[in-house]
CSV table of C-alpha atoms in Angstrom, one decimal:
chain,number,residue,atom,x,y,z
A,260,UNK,CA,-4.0,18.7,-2.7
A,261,UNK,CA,-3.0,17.7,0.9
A,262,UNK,CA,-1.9,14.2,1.3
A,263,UNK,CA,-1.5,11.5,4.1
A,264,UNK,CA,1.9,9.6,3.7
A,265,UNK,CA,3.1,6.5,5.0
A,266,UNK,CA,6.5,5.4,3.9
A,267,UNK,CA,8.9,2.3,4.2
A,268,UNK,CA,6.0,0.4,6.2
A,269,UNK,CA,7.8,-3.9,6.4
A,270,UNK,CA,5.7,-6.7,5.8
A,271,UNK,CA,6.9,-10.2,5.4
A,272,UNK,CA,4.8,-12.0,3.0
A,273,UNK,CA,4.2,-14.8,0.3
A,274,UNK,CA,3.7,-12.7,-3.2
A,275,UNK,CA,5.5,-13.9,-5.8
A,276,UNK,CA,5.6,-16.1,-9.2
A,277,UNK,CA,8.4,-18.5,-8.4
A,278,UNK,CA,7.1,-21.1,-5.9
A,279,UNK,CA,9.9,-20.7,-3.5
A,280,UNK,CA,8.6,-17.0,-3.0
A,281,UNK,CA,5.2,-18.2,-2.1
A,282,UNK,CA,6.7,-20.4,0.4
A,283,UNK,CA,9.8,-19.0,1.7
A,284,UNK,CA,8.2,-15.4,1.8
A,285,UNK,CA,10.1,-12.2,1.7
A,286,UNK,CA,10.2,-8.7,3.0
A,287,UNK,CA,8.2,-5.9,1.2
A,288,UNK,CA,8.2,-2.6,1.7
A,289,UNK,CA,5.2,-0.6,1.1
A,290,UNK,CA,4.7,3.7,0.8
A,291,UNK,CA,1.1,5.4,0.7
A,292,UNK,CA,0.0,8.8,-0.1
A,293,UNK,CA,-3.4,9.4,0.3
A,294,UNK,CA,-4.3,12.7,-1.5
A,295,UNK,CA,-7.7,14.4,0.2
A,296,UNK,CA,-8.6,17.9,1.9
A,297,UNK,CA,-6.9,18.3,5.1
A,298,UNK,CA,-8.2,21.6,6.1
A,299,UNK,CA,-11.0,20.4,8.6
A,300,UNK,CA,-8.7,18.5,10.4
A,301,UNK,CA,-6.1,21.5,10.4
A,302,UNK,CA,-9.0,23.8,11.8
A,303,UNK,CA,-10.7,21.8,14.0
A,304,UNK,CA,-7.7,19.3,15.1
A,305,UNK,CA,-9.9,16.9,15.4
A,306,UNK,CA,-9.7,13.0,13.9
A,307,UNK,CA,-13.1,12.3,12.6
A,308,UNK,CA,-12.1,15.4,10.6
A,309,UNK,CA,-8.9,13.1,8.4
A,310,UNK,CA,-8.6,9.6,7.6
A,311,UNK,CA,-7.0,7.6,10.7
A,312,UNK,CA,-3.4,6.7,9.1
A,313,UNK,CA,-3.3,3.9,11.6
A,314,UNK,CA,-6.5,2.3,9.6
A,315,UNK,CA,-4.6,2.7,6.4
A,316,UNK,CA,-1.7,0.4,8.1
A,317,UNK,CA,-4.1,-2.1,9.0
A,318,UNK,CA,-5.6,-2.7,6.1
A,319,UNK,CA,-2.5,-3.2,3.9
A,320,UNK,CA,-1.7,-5.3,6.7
A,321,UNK,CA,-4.7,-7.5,6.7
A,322,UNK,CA,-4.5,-8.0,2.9
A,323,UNK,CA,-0.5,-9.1,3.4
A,324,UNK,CA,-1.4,-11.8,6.1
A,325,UNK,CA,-4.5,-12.9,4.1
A,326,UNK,CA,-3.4,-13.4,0.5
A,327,UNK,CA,-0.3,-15.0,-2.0
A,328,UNK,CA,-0.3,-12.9,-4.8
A,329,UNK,CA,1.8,-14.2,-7.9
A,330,UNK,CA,2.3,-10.5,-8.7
A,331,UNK,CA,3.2,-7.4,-6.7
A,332,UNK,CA,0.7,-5.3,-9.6
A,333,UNK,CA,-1.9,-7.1,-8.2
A,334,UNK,CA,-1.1,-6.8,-4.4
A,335,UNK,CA,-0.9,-2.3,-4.7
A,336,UNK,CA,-4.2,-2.5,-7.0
A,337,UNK,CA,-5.8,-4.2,-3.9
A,338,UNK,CA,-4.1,-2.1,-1.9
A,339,UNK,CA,-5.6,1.0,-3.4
A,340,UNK,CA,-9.0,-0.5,-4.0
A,341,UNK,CA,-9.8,-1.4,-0.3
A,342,UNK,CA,-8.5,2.2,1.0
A,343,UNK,CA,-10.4,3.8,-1.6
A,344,UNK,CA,-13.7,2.0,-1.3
A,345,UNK,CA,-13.0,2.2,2.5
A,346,UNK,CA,-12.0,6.0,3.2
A,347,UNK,CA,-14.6,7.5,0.8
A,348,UNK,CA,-12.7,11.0,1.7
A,349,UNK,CA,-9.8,10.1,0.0
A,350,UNK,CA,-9.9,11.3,-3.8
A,351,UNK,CA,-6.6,9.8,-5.4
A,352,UNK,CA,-4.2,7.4,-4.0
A,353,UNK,CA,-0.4,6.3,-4.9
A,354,UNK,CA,0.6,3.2,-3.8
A,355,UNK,CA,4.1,1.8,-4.2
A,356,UNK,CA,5.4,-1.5,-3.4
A,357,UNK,CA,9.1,-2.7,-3.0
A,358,UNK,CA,10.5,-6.1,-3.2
A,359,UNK,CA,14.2,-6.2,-2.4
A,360,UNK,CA,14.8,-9.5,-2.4
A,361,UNK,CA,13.2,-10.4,-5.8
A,362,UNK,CA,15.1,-13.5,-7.8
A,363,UNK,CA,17.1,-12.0,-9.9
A,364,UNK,CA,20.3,-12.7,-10.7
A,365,UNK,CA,22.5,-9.5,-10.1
A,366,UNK,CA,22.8,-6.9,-8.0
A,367,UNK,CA,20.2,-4.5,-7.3
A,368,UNK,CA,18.8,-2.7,-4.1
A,369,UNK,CA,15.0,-3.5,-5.0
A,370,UNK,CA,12.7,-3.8,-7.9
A,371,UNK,CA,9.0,-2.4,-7.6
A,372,UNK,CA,5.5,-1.0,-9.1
A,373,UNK,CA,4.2,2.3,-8.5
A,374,UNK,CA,0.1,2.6,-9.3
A,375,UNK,CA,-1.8,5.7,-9.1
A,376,UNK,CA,-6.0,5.5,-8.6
A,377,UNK,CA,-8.5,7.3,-8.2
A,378,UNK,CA,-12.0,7.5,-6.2
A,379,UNK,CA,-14.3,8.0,-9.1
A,380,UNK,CA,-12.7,5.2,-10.6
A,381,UNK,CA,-14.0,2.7,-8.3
């Protein structure tokens, strides 16, 4: 299966259990791939033919600036919901998201979750 990919995208947001997190905030760091049939779009080179990557970005966007969540499960299941429900196209999605500067006492280069969904599971 083809796949759209967007990797290492930055957002500074408020998800987190501790209280400091959801009002200090914090860098996350957020990869897509968007599995769906990309031979239209190879033939006809054409973008009603794919799913606009750019759209992707601005949604994950719009749910960082418009939402605390206490866990980062929660914020990729969202994540994957509102691209899957949006961009009926797309037939599974992996969504992973990275918090680097998670409070925890050692030394670490991030922690994370990686969820995988489907379409026909909407």
């Amino acid at each position: 299966m083809d796949k759209i990919v967007l990797r290492d995208m930055k957002f500074y947001g408020y998800h987190g259990v501790l209280p400091e997190e959801r009002e200090k905030g914090q860098n996350f760091y957020i990869d897509v791939e968007a599995y769906l049939d990309l031979r239209r779009a190879g033939e006809t080179d054409e973008l009603e033919d794919t799913v606009d990557y750019s759209k992707i970005y601005d949604i994950i966007k719009y749910i960082n600036e418009n939402n605390k969540f206490r866990l980062i499960e929660t914020f990729a299941h969202i994540i994957s919901r509102e691209i899957l429900s949006t961009f009926r196209q797309i037939d599974r999605i992996v969504v992973r998201v990275r918090k680097p500067e998670a409070p925890i006492e050692g030394e670490f280069k991030w922690v994370g979750v990686e969820i995988e969904r489907f379409s026909n599971e909407l």
